[in-house]
mmCIF file of C-alpha atoms in Angstrom:
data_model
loop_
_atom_site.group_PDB
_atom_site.id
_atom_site.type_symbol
_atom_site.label_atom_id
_atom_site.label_comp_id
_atom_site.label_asym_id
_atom_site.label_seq_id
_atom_site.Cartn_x
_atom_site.Cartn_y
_atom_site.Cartn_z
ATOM 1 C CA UNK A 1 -5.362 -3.224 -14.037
ATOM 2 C CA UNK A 2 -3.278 -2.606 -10.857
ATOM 3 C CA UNK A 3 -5.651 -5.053 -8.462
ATOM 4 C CA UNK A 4 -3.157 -4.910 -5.507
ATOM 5 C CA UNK A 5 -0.256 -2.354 -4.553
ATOM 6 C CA UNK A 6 2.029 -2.397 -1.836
ATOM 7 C CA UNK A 7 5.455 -0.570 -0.686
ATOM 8 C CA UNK A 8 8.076 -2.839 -1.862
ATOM 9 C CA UNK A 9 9.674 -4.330 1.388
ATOM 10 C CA UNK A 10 12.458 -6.103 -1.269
ATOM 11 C CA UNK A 11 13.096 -2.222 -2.724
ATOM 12 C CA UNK A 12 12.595 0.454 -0.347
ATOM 13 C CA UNK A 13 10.697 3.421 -1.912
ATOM 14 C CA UNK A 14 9.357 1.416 -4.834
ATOM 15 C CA UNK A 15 5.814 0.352 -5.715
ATOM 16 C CA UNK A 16 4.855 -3.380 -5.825
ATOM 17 C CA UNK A 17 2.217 -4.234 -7.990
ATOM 18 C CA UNK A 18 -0.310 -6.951 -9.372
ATOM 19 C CA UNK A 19 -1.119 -6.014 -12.966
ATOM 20 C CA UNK A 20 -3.602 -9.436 -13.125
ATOM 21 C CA UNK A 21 -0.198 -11.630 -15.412
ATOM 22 C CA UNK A 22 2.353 -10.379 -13.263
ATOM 23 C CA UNK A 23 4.063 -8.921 -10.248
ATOM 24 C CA UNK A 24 5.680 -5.525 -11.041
ATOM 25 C CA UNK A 25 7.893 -3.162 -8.973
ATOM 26 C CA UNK A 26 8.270 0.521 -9.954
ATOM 27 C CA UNK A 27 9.836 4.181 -8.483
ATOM 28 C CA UNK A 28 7.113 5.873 -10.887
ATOM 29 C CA UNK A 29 9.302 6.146 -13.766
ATOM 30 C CA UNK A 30 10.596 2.915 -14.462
ATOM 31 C CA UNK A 31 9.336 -0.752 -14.051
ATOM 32 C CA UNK A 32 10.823 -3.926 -13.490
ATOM 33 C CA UNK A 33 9.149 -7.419 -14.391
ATOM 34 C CA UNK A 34 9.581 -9.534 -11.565
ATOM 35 C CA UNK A 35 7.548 -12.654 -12.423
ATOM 36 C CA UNK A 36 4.935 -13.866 -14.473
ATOM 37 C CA UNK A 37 4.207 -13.282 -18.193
ATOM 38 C CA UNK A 38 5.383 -9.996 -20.120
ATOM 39 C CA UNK A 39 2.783 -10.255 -23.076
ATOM 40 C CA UNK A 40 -0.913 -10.886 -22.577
ATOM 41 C CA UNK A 41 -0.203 -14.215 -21.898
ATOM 42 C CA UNK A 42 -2.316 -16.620 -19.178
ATOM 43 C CA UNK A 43 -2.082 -19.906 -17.549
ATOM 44 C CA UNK A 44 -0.571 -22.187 -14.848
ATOM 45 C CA UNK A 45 2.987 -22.483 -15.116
ATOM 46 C CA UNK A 46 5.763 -22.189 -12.087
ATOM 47 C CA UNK A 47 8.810 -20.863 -12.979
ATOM 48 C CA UNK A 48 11.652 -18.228 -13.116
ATOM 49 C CA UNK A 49 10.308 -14.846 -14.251
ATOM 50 C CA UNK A 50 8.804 -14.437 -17.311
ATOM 51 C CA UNK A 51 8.804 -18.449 -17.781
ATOM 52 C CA UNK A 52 5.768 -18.328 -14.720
ATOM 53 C CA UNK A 53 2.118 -17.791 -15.859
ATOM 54 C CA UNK A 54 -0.957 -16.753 -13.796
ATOM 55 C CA UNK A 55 -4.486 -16.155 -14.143
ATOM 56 C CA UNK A 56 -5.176 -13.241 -12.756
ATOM 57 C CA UNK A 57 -3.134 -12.264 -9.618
ATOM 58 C CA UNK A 58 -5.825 -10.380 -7.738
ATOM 59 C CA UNK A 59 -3.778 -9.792 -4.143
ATOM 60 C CA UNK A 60 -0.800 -10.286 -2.485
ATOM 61 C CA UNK A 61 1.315 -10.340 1.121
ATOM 62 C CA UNK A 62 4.676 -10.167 1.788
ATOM 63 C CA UNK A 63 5.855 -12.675 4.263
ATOM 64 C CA UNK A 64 9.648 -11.211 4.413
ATOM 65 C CA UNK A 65 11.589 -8.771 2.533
ATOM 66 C CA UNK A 66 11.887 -11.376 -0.343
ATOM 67 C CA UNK A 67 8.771 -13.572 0.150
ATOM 68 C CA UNK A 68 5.432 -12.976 -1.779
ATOM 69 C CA UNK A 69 2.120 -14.847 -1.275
ATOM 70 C CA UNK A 70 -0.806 -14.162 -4.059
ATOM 71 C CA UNK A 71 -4.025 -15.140 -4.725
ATOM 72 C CA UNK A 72 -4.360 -17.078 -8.123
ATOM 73 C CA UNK A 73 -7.771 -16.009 -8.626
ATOM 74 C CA UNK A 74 -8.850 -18.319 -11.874
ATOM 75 C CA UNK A 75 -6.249 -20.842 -11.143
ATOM 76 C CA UNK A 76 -7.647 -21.149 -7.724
ATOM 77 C CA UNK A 77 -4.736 -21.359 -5.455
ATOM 78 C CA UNK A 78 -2.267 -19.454 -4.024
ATOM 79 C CA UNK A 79 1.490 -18.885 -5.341
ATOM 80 C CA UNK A 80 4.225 -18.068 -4.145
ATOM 81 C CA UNK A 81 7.518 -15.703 -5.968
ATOM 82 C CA UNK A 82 10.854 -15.637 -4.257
ATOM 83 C CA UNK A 83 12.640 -12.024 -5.047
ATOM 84 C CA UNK A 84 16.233 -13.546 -4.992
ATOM 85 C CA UNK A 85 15.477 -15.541 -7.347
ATOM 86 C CA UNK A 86 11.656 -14.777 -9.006
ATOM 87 C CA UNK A 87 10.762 -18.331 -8.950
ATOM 88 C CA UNK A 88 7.105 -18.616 -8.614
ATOM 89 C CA UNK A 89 5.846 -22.032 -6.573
ATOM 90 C CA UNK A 90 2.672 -23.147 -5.436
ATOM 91 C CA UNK A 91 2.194 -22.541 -2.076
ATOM 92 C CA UNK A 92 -1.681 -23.774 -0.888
ATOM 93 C CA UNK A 93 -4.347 -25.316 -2.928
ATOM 94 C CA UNK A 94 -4.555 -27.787 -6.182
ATOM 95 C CA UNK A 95 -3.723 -25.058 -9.243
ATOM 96 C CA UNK A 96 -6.449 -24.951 -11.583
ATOM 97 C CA UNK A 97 -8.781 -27.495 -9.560
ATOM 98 C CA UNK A 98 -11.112 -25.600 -7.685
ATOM 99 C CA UNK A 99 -13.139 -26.668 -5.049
ATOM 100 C CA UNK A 100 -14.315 -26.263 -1.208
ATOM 101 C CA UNK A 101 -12.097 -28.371 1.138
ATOM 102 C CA UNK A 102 -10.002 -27.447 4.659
ATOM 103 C CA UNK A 103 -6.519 -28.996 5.432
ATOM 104 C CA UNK A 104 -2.726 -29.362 4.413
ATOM 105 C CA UNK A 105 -4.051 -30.276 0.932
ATOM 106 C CA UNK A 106 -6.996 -27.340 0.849
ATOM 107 C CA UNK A 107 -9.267 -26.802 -2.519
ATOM 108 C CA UNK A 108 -10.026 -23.024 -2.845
ATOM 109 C CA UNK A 109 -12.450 -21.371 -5.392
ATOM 110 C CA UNK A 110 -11.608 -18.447 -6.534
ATOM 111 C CA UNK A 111 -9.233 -16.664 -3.890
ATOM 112 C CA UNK A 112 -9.479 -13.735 -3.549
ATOM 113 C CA UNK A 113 -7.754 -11.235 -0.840
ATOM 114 C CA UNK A 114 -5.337 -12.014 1.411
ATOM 115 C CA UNK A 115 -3.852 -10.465 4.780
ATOM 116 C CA UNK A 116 -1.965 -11.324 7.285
ATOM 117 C CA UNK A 117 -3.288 -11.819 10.537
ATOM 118 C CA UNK A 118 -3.058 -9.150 13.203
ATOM 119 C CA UNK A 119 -4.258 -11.094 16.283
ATOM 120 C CA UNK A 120 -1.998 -13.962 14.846
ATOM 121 C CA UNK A 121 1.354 -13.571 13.133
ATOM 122 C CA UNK A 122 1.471 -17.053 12.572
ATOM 123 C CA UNK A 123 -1.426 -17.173 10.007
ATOM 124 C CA UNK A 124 -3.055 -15.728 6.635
ATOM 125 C CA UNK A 125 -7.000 -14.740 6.694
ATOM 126 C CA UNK A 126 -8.169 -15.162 2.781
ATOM 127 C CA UNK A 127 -11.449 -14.111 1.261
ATOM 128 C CA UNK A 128 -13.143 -16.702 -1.275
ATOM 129 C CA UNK A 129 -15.520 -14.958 -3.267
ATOM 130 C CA UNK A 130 -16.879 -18.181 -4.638
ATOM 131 C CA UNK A 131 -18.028 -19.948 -1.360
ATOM 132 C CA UNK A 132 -18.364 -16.506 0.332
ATOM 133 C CA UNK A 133 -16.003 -18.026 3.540
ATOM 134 C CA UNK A 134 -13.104 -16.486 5.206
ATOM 135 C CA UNK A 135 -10.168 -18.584 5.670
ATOM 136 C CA UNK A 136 -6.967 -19.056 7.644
ATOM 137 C CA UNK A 137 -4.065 -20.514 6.222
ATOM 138 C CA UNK A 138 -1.235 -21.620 9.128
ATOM 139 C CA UNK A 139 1.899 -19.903 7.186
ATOM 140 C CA UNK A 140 4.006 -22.850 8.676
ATOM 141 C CA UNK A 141 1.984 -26.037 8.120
ATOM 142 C CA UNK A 142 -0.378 -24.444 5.649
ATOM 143 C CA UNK A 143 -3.213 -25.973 7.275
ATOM 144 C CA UNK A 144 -5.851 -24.372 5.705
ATOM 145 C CA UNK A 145 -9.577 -23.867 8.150
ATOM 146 C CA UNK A 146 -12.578 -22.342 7.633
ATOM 147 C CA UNK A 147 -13.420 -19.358 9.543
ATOM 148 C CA UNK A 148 -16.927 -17.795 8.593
ATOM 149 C CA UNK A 149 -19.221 -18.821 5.659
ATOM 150 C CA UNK A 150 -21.595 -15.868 4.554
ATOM 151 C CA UNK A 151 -24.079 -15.721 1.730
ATOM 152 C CA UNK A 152 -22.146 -12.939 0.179
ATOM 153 C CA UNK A 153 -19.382 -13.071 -2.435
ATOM 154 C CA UNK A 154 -17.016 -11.779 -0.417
ATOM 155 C CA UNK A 155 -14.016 -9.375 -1.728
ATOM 156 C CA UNK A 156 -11.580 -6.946 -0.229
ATOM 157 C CA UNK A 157 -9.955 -7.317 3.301
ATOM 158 C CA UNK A 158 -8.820 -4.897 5.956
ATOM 159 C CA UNK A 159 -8.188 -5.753 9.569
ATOM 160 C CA UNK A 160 -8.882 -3.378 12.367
ATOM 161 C CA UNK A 161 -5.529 -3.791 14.229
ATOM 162 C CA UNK A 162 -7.165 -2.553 18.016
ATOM 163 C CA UNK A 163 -9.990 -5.409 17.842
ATOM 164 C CA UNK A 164 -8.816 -8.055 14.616
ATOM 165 C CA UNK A 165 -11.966 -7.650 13.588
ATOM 166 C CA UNK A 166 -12.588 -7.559 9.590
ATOM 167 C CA UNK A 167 -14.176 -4.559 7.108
ATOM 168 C CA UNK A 168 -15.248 -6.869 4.204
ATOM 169 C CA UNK A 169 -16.212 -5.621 0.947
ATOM 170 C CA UNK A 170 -19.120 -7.529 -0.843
ATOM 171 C CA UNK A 171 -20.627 -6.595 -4.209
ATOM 172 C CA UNK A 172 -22.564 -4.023 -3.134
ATOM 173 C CA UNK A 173 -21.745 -3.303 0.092
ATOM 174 C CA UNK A 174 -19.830 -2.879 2.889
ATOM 175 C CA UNK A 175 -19.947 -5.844 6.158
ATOM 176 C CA UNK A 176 -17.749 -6.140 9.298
ATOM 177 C CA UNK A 177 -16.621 -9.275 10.847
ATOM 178 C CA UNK A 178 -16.434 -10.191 14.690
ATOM 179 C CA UNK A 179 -13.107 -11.721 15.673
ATOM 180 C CA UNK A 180 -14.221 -12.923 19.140
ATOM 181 C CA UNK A 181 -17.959 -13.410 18.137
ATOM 182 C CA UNK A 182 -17.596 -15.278 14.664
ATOM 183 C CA UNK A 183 -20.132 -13.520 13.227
ATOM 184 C CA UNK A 184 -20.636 -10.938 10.275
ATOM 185 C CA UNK A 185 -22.933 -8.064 10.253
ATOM 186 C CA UNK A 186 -23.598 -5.674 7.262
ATOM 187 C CA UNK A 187 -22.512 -1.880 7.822
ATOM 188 C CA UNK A 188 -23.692 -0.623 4.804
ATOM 189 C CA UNK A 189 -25.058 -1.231 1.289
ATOM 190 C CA UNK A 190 -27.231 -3.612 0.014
ATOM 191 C CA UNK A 191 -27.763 -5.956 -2.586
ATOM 192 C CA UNK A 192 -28.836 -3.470 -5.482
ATOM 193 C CA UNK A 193 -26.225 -1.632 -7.319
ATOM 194 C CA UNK A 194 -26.153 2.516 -7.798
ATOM 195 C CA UNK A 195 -24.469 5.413 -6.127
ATOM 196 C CA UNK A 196 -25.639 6.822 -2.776
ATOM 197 C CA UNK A 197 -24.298 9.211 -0.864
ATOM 198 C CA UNK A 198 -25.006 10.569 2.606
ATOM 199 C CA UNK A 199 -26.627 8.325 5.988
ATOM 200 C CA UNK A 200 -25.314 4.591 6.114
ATOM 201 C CA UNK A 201 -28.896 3.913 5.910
ATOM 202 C CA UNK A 202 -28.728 5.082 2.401
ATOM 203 C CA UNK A 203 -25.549 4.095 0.881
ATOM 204 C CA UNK A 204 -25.283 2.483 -2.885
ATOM 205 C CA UNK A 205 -22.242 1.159 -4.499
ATOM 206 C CA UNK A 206 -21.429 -0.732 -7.526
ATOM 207 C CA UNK A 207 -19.033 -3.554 -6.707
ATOM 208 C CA UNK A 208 -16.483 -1.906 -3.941
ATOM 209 C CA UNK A 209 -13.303 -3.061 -3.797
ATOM 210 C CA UNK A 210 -9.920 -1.712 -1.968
ATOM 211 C CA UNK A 211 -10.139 -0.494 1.552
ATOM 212 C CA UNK A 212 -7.632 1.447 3.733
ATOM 213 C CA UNK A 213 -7.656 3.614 6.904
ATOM 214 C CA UNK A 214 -7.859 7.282 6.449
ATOM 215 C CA UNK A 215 -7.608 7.627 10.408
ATOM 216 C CA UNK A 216 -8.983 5.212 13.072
ATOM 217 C CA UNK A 217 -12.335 5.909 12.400
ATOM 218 C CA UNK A 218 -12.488 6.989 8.397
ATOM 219 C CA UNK A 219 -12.271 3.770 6.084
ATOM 220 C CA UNK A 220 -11.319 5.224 2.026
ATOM 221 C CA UNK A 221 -13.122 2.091 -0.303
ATOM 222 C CA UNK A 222 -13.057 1.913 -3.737
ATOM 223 C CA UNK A 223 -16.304 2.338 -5.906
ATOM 224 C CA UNK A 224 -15.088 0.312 -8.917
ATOM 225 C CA UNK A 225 -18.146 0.639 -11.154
ATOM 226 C CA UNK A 226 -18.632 4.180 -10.085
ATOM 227 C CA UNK A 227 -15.563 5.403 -10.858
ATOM 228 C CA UNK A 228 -15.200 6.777 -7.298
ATOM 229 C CA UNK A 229 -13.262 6.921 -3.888
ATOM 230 C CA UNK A 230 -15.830 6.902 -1.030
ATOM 231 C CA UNK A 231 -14.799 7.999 2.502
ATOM 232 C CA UNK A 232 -16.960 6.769 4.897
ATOM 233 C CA UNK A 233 -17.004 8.644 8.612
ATOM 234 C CA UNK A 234 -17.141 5.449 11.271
ATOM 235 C CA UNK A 235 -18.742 7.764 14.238
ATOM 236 C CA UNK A 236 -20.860 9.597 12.128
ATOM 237 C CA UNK A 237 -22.441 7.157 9.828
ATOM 238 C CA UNK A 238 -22.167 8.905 7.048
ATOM 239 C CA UNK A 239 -19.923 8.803 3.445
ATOM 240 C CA UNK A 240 -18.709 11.268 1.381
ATOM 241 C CA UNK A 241 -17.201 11.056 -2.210
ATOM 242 C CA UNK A 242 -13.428 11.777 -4.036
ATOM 243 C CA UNK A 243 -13.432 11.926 -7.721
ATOM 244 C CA UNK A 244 -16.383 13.044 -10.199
ATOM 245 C CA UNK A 245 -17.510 9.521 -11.156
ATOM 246 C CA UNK A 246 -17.057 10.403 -15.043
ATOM 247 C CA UNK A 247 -14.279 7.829 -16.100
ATOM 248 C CA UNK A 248 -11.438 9.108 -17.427
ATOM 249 C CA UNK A 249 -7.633 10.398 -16.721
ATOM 250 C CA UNK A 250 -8.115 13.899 -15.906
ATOM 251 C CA UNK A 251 -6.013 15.162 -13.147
ATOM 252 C CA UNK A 252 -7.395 17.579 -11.058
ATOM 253 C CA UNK A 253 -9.145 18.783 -7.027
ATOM 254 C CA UNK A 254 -11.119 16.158 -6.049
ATOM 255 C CA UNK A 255 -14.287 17.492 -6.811
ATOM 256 C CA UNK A 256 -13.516 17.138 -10.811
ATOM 257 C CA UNK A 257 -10.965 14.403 -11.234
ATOM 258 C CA UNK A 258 -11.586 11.228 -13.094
ATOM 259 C CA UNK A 259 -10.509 7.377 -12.191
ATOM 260 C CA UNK A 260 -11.105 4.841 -15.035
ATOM 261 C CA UNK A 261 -12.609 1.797 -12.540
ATOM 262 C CA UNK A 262 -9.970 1.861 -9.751
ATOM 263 C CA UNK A 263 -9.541 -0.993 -7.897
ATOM 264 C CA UNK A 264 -6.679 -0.939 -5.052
ATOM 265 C CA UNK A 265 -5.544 1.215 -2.670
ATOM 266 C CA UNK A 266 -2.168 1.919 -0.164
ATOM 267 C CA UNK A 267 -1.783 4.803 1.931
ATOM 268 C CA UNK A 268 1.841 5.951 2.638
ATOM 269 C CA UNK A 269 1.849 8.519 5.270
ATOM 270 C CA UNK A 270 0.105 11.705 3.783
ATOM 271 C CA UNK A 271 -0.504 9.891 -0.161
ATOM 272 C CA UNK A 272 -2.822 7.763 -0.958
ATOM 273 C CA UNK A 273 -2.550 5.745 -4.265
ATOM 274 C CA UNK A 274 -5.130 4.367 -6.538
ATOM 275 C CA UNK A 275 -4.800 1.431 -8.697
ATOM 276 C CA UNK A 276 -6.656 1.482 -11.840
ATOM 277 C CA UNK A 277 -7.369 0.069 -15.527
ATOM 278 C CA UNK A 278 -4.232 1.922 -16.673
ATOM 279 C CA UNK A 279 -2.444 3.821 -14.233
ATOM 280 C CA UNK A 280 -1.782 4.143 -10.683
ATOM 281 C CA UNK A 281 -2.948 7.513 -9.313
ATOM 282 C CA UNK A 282 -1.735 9.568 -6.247
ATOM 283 C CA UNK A 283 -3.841 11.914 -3.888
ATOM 284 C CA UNK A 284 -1.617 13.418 -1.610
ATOM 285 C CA UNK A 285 -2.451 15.902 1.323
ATOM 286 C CA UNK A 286 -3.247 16.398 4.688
ATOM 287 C CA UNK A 287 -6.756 14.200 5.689
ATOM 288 C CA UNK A 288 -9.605 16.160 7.790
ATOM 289 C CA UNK A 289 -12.949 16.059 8.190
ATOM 290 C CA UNK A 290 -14.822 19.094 8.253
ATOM 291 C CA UNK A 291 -18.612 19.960 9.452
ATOM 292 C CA UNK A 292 -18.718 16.015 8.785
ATOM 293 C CA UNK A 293 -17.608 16.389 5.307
ATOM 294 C CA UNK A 294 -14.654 14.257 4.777
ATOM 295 C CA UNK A 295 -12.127 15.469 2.123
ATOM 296 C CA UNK A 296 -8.617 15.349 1.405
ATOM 297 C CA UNK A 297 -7.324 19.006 0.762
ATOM 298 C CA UNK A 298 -5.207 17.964 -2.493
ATOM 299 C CA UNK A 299 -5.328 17.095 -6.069
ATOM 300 C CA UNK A 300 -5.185 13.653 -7.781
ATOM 301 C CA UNK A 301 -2.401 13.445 -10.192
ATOM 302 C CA UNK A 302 -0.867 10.296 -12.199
ATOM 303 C CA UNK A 303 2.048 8.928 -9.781
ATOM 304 C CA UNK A 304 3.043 6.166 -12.601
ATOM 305 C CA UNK A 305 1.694 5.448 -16.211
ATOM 306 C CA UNK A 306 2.095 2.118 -17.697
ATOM 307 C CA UNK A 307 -1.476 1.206 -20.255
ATOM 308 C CA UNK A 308 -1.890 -2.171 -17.579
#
């Protein structure tokens, strides 16, 4: 499973990926192992390269060209993997003690996205699905603090960068969180799984999970369980649907193409790539929305192949 992607900032025009034991880099033909185990292997180890072990790398921020921050999801902490030299180091949080605490020597449970901060380059907001709390981590002193505590198991991240304030992904819905007010409101969803399309009002998903910016008011989210892309329309309240929603690997227009439970997204100018159980797929073409209909005039077509 590709659970995070990014453009590599260490290898211009590559792919960096999470593949839940590793971190990956690939040009969509070839891969390179960067750090953390090559075989099926799990655990809590810090090291050079292959000698590191994870448990489940579930997101990730690069600090500099050759600085990476994940989220250690089951070893409850977050990591750190230097490209010059692909040694992995803890960076926040007691590996593989989890717990709820605030400080220099933070407890996490079960991180699980991270960004960086647009209304403050100096810190790291993090999502802990566990507690349901957003956090800040101060990337110099690593103070950790607690920003909001909700009664959802909160997921995927993505800052607005006009206000700072958060689109949140919760298990079955979509929520938004207030910068300057501190306080978190539910856009869409609810608590019962399915698949809904149409008014906000309406909406059903089944556990979404990446979210980028189509344009400044179209948010793309992943419908993991529905083996979907939704695109929901921020002035008209409404969501549309990429993808069939029969899993599979088919290539094809968006109307008929098949994602096996994708996961993560990154838009690069006009492409938009999907991170999946096997693959990572690219749709790319021109965005527009149409009589309120939003769509993305291409095809989706495998970008790189790898059996994850």
């Amino acid at each position: 499973m590709a659970y995070d992607i990014a453009e590599d900032e260490f290898i211009p025009g590559n792919l960096l990926f999470a593949d839940s034991r590793s971190l990956k880099t690939t040009d969509g033909t070839t891969t390179s192992h960067i750090a953390g185990a090559i075989s099926k292997s799990y655990g809590y180890i810090d090291g050079v390269g292959a000698n590191a072990r994870f448990f489940l790398i579930i997101s990730m921020i690069q600090l500099s060209i050759s600085y990476v921050i994940v989220a250690d999801y089951h070893n409850h902490c977050l990591r750190s993997v230097d490209r010059t030299t692909n040694l992995t180091s803890t960076y926040s949080g007691n590996c593989t003690n989890r717990g709820d605490r605030d400080g220099v020597d933070a407890l996490f449970t079960r991180p699980r996205s991270i960004i960086l901060d647009l209304m403050n380059s100096q810190q790291l907001i993090i999502s802990e699905y566990h507690s349901g709390s957003l956090k800040t981590v101060n990337i110099v002193r690593k103070h950790v603090s607690t920003m909001y505590r909700s009664s959802y198991s909160l997921r995927n991240l993505l800052q607005d960068p006009s206000t700072g304030n958060i689109y949140v992904a919760f298990e079955q819905g979509l929520g938004l969180y207030d910068y300057q007010g501190n306080t978190f409101s539910i856009i869409t969803g609810s608590r019962t799984t399915g698949f809904e399309d149409g008014e906000f009002s309406q909406l059903r998903f089944f556990y979404p999970q990446g979210l980028v910016f189509l344009s400044r008011s179209t948010l793309l989210v992943v419908d993991h369980f529905n083996d979907r892309l939704r695109v929901l329309d921020l002035t008209t309240n409404t969501s549309s649907s990429i993808c069939s929603g029969v899993r599979g690997h088919s290539d094809g227009d968006l109307s008929s193409c098949q994602l096996d439970r994708p996961w993560s997204l990154l838009k690069v100018n006009d492409t938009v790539y999907v991170g999946q159980s096997r693959d990572i797929r690219s749709i790319q073409g021109k965005y527009s929305a149409a009589q309120h209909v939003a769509k993305y005039y291409s095809e989706c077509a495998i970008f790189f192949y790898h059996g994850l």
